[in-house]
PDB file of C-alpha atoms and ligand atoms in Angstrom:
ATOM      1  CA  UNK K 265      26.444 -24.348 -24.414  1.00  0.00           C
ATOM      2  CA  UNK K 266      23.233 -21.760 -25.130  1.00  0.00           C
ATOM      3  CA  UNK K 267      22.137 -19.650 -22.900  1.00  0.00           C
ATOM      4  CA  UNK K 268      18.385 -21.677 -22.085  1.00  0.00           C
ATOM      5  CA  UNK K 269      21.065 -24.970 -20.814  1.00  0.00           C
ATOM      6  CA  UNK K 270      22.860 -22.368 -18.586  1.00  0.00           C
ATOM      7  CA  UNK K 271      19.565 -21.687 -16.660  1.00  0.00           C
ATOM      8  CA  UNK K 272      18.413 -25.463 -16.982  1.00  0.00           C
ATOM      9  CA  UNK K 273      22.579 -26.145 -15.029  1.00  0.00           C
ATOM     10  CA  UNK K 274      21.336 -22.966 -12.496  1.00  0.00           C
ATOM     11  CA  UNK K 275      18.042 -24.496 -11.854  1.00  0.00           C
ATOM     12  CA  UNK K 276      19.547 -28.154 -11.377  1.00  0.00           C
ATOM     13  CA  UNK K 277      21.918 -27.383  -9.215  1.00  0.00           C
ATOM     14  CA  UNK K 278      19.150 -25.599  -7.104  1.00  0.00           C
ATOM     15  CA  UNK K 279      17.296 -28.386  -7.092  1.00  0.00           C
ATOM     16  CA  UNK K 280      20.545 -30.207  -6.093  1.00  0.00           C
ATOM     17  CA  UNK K 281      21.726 -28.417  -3.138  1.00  0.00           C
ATOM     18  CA  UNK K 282      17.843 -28.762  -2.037  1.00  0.00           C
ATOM     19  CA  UNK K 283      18.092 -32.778  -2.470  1.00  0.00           C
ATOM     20  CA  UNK K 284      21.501 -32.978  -0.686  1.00  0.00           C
ATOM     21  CA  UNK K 285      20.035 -30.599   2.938  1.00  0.00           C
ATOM     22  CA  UNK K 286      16.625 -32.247   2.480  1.00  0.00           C
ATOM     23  CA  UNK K 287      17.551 -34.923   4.940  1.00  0.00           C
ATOM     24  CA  UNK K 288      19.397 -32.773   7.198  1.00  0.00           C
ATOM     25  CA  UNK K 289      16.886 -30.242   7.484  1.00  0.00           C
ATOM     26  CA  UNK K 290      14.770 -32.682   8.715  1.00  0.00           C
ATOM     27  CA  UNK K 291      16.658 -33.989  11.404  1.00  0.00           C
ATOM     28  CA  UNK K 292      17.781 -30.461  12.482  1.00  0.00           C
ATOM     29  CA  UNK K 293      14.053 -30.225  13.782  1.00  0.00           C
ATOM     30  CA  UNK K 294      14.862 -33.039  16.250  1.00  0.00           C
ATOM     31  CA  UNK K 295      18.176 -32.476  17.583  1.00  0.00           C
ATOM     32  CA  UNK K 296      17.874 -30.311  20.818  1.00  0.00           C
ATOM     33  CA  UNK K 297      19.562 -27.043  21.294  1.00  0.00           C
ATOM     34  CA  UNK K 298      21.840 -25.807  24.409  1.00  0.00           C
ATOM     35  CA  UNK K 299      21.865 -22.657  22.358  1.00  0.00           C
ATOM     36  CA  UNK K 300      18.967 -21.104  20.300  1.00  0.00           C
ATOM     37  CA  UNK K 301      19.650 -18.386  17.243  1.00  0.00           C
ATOM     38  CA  UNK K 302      19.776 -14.892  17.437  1.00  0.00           C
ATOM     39  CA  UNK K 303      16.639 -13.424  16.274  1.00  0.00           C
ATOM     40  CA  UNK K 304      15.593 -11.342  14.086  1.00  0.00           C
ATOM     41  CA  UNK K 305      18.840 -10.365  12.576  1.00  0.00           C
ATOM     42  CA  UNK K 306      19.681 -13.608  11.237  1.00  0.00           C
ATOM     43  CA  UNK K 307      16.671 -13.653   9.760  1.00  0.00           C
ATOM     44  CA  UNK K 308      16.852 -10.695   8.250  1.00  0.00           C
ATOM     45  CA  UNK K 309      20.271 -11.906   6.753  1.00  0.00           C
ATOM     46  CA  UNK K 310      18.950 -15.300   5.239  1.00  0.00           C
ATOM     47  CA  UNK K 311      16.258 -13.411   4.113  1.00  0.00           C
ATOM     48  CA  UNK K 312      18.954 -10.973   2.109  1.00  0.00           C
ATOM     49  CA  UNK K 313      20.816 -14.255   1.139  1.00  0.00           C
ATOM     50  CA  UNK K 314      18.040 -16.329  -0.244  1.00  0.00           C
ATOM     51  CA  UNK K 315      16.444 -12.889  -2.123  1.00  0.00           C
ATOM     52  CA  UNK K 316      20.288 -13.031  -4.084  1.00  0.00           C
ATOM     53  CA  UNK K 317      21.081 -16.986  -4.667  1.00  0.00           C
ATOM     54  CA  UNK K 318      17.123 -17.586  -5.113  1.00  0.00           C
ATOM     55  CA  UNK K 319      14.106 -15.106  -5.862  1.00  0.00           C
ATOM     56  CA  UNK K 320      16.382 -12.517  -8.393  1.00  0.00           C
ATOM     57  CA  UNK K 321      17.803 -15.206 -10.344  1.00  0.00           C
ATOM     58  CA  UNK K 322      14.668 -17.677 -10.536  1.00  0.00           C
ATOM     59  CA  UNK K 323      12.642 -14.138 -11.545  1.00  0.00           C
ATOM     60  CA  UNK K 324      15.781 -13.504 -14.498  1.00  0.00           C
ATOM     61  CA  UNK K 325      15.321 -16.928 -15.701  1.00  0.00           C
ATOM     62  CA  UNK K 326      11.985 -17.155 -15.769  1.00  0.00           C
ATOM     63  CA  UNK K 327      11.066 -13.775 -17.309  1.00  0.00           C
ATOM     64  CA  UNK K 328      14.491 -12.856 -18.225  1.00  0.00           C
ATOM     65  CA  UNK K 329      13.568  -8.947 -16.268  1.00  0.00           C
ATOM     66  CA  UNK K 330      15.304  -6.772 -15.770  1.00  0.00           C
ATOM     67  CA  UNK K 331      15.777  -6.433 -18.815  1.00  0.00           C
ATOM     68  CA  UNK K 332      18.377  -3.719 -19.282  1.00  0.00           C
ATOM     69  CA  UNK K 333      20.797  -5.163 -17.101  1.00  0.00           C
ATOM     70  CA  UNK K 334      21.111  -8.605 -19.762  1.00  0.00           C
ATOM     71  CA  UNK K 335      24.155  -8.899 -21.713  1.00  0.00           C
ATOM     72  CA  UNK K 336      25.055 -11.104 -24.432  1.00  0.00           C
ATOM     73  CA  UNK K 337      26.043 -14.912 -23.475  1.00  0.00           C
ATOM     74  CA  UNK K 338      29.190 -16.646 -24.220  1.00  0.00           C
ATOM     75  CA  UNK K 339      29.959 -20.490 -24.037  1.00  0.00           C
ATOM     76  CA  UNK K 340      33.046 -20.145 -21.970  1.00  0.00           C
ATOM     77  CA  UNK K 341      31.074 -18.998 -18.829  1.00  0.00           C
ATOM     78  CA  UNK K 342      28.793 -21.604 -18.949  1.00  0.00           C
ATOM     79  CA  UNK K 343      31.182 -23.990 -19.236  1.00  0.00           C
ATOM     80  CA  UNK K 344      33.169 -22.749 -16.279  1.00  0.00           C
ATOM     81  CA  UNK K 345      29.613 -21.701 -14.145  1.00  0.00           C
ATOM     82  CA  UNK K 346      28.459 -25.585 -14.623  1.00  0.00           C
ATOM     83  CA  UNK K 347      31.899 -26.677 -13.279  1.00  0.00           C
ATOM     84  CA  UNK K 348      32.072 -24.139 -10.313  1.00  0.00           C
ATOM     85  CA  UNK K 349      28.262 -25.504  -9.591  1.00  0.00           C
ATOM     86  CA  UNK K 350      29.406 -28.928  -9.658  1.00  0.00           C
ATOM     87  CA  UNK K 351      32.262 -28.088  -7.293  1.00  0.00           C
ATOM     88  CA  UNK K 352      30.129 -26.200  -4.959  1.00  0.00           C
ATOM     89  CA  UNK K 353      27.330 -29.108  -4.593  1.00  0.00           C
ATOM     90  CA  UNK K 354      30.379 -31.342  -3.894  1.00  0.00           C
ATOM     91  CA  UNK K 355      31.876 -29.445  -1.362  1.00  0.00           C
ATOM     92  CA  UNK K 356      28.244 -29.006  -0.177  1.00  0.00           C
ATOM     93  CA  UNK K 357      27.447 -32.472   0.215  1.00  0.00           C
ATOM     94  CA  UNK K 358      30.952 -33.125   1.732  1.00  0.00           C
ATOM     95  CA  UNK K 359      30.373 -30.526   4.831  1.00  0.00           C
ATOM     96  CA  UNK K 360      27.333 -31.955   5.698  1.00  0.00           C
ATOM     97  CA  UNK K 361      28.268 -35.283   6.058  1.00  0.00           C
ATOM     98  CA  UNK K 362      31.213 -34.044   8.374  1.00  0.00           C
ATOM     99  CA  UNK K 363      29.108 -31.588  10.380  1.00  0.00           C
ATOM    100  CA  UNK K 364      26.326 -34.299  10.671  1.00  0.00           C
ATOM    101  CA  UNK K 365      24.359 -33.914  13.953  1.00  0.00           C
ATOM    102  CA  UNK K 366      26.016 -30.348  14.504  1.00  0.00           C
ATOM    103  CA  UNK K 367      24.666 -28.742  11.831  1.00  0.00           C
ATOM    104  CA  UNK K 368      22.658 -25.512  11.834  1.00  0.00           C
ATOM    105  CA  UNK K 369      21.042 -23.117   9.654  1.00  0.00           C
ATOM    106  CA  UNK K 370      21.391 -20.333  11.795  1.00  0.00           C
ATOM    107  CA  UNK K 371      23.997 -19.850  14.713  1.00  0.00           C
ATOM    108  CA  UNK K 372      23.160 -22.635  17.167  1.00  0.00           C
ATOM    109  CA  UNK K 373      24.918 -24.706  19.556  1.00  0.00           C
ATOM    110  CA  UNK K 374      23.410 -28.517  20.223  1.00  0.00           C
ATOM    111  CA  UNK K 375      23.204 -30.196  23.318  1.00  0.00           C
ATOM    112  CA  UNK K 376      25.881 -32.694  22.619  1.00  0.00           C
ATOM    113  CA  UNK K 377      27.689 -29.779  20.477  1.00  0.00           C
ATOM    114  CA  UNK K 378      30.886 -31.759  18.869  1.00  0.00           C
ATOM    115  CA  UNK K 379      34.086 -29.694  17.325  1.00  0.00           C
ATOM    116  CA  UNK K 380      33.968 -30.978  13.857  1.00  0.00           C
ATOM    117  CA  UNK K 381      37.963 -30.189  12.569  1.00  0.00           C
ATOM    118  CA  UNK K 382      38.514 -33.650  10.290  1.00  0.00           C
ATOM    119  CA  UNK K 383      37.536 -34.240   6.493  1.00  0.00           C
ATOM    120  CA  UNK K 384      37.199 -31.157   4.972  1.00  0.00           C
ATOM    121  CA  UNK K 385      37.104 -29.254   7.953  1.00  0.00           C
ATOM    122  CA  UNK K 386      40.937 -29.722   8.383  1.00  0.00           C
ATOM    123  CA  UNK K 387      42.174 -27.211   6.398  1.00  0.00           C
ATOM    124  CA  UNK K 388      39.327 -24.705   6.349  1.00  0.00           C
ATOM    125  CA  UNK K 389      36.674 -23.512   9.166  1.00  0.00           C
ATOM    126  CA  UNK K 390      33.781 -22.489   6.967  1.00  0.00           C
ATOM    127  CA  UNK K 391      33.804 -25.395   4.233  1.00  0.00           C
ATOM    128  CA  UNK K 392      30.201 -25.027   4.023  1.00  0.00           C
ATOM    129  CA  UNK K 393      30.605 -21.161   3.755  1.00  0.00           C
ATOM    130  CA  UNK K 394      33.028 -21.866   0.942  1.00  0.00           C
ATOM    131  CA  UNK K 395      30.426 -23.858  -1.239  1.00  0.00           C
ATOM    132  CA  UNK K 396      28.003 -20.930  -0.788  1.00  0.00           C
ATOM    133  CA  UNK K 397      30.906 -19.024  -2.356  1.00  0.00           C
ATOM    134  CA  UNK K 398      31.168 -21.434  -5.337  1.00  0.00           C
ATOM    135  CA  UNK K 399      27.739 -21.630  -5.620  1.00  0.00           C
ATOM    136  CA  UNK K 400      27.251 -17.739  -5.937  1.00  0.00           C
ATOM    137  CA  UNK K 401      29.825 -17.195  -8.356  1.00  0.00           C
ATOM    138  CA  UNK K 402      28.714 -20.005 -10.445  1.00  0.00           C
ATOM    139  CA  UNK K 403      25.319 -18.153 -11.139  1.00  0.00           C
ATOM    140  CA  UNK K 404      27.192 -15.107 -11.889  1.00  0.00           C
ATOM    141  CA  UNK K 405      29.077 -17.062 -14.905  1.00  0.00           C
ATOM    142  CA  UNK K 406      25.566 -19.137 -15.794  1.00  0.00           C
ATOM    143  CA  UNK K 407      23.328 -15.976 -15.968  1.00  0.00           C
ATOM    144  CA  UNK K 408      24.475 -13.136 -18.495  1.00  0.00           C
ATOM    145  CA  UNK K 409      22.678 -10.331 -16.458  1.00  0.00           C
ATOM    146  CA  UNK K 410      24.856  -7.498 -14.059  1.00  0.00           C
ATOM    147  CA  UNK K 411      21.847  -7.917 -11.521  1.00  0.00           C
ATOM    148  CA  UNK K 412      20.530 -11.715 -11.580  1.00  0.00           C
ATOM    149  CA  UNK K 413      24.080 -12.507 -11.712  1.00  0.00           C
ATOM    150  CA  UNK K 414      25.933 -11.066  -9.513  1.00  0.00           C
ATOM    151  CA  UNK K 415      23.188 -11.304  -6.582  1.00  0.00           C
ATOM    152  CA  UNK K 416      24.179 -14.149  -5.232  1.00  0.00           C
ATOM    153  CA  UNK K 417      27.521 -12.653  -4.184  1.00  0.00           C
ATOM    154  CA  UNK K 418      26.050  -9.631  -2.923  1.00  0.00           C
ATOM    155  CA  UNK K 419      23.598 -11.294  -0.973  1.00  0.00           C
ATOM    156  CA  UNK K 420      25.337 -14.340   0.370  1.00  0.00           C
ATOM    157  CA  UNK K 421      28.130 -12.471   0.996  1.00  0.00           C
ATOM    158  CA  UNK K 422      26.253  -9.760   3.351  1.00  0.00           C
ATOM    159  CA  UNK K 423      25.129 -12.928   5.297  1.00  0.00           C
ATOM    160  CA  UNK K 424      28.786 -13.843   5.644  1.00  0.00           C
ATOM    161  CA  UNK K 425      30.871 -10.326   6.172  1.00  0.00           C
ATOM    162  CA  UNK K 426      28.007 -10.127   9.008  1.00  0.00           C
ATOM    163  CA  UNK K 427      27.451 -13.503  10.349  1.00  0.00           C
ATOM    164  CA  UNK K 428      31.384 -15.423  10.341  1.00  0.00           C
ATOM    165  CA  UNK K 429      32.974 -13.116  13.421  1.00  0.00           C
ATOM    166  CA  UNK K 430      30.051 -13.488  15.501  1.00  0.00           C
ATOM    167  CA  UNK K 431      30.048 -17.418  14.608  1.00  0.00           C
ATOM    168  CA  UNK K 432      33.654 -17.737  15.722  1.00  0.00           C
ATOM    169  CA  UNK K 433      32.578 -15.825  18.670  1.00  0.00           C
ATOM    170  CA  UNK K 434      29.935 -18.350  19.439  1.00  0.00           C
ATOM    171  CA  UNK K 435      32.415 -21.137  18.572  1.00  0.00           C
ATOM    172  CA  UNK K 436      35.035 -19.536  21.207  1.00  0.00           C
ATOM    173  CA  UNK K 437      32.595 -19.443  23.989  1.00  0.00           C
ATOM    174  CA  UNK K 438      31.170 -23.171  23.270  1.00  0.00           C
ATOM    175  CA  UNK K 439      35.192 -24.586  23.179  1.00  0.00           C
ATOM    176  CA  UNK K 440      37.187 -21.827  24.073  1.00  0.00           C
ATOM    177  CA  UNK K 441      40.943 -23.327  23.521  1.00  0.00           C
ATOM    178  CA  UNK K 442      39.936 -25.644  21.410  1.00  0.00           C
ATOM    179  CA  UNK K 443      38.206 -23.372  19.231  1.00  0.00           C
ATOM    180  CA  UNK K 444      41.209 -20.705  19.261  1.00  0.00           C
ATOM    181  CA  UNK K 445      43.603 -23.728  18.607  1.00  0.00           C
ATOM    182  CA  UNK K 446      41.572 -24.667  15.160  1.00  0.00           C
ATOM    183  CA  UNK K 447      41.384 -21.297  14.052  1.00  0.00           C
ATOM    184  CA  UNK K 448      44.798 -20.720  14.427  1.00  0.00           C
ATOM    185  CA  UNK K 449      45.339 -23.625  12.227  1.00  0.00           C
ATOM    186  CA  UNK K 450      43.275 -23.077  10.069  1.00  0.00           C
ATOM    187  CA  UNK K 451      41.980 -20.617   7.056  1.00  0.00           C
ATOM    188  CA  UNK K 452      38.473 -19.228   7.146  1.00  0.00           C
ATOM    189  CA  UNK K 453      37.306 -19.739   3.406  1.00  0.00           C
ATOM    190  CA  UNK K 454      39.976 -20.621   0.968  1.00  0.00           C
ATOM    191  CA  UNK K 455      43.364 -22.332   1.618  1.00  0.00           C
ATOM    192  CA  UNK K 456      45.830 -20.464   0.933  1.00  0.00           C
ATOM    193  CA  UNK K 457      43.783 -17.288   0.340  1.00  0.00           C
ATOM    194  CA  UNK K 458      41.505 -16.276   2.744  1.00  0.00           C
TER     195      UNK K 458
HETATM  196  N1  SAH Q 745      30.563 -22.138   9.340  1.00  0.00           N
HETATM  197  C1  SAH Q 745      30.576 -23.558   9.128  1.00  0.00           C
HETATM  198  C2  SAH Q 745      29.260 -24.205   9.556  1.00  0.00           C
HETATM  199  C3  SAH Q 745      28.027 -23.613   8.962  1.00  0.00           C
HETATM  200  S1  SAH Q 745      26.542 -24.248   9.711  1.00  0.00           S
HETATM  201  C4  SAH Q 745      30.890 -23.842   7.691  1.00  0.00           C
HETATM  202  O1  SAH Q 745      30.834 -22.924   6.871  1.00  0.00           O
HETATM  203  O2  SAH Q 745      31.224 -24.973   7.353  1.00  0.00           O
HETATM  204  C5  SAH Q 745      26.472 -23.217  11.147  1.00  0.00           C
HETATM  205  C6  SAH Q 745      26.541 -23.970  12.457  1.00  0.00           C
HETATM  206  O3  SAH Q 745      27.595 -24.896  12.417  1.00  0.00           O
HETATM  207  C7  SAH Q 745      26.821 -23.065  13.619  1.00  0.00           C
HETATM  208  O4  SAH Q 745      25.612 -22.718  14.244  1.00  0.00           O
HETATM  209  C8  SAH Q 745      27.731 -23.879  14.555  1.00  0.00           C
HETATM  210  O5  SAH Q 745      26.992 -24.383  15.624  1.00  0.00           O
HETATM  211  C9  SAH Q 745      28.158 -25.048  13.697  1.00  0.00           C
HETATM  212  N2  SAH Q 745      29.599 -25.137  13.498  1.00  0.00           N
HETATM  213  C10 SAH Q 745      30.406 -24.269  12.848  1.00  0.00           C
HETATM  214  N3  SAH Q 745      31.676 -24.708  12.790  1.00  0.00           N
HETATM  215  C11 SAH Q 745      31.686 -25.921  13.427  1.00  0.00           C
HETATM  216  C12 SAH Q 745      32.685 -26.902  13.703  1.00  0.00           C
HETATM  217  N4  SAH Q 745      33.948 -26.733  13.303  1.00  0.00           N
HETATM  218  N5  SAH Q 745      32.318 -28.010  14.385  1.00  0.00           N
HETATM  219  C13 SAH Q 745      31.053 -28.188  14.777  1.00  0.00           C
HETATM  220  N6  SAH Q 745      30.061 -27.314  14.543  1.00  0.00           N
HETATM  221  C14 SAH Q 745      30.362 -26.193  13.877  1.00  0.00           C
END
């Protein structure tokens, strides 16, 4: 594993989870809402996300800038980045086949609004939250720089810290009981962690 196939596995699996929401995205446009998003601040917090798991990285592989921040590749973390990827772009693919119709980008609730809690939403409430997760530490293995790297994490992860509570929220008002029933059977990310 050299460094160049690391960023060839980053940009791939890109490329991947664009393939795999292509189709979704598509018929997002065409499902009618009962409840539309909130503005400007999710906006400003996709905006965040995509600057971490998309513009910084793409500009570090690319240009390999900033420059100071690189530090010196090793196999193992490519190895283990390309795996996590693949894991996250499974679990990707997974949630939004379960979520189908109900899926949004932003905090929405659909006409004919469905509580998805089978497949892999059994276990966990934010599966698709989870392969964001995967997906931003995978680019902090596959990219030997402390800012490219790690700015997925940073940046997904302000989407989620401010975006999950006021999704459950949303969730609670849509299916009240049933919604508080799920969560209390469920974990929010990780099974068995978090
Ligand atoms: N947080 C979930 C879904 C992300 S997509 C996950 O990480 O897997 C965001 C949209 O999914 C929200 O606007 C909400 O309308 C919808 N949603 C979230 N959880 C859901 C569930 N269990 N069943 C159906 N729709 C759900």
């Amino acid at each position: 594993m050299t460094l160049l196939i690391a960023k060839w596995i980053w940009a791939l699996g890109v490329i991947g989870w664009f393939v795999i929401r292509y189709p979704h995205q598509r018929r997002s446009r065409r499902t009618p809402k009962q409840r539309r998003a909130g503005g400007w601040r999710e906006i400003v917090l996709m905006t965040i996300s995509s600057t971490g798991l998309g513009v910084l990285p793409l500009i570090y592989v690319l240009s390999e800038q900033p420059r100071f921040a690189n530090y010196p590749f090793s196999a193992w973390q490519g190895w283990l980045g390309a795996g996590v990827f693949a894991a996250s772009l499974w679990m990707f693919r997974r949630t939004h086949k379960d979520l189908g119709r109900n899926w949004s980008v932003t905090l929405e609730v659909r006409q004919q609004h469905a509580l998805v809690t089978g497949g892999v939403y059994s276990r966990v409430r934010h599966p698709m939250y989870s392969a964001f997760w995967l997906w931003a530490l995978a680019q902090a293995l596959l990219l030997p720089n402390w800012i490219a790297g790690p700015a997925g994490l940073v940046g997904f992860g302000t989407l989620f810290l401010l975006r999950v509570a006021r999704e459950e929220q949303m969730m609670t008002e849509t299916f009240g009981e049933e919604y508080r029933a799920y969560m209390a059977r469920t974990w929010r990310v990780f099974p068995g962690i978090y």
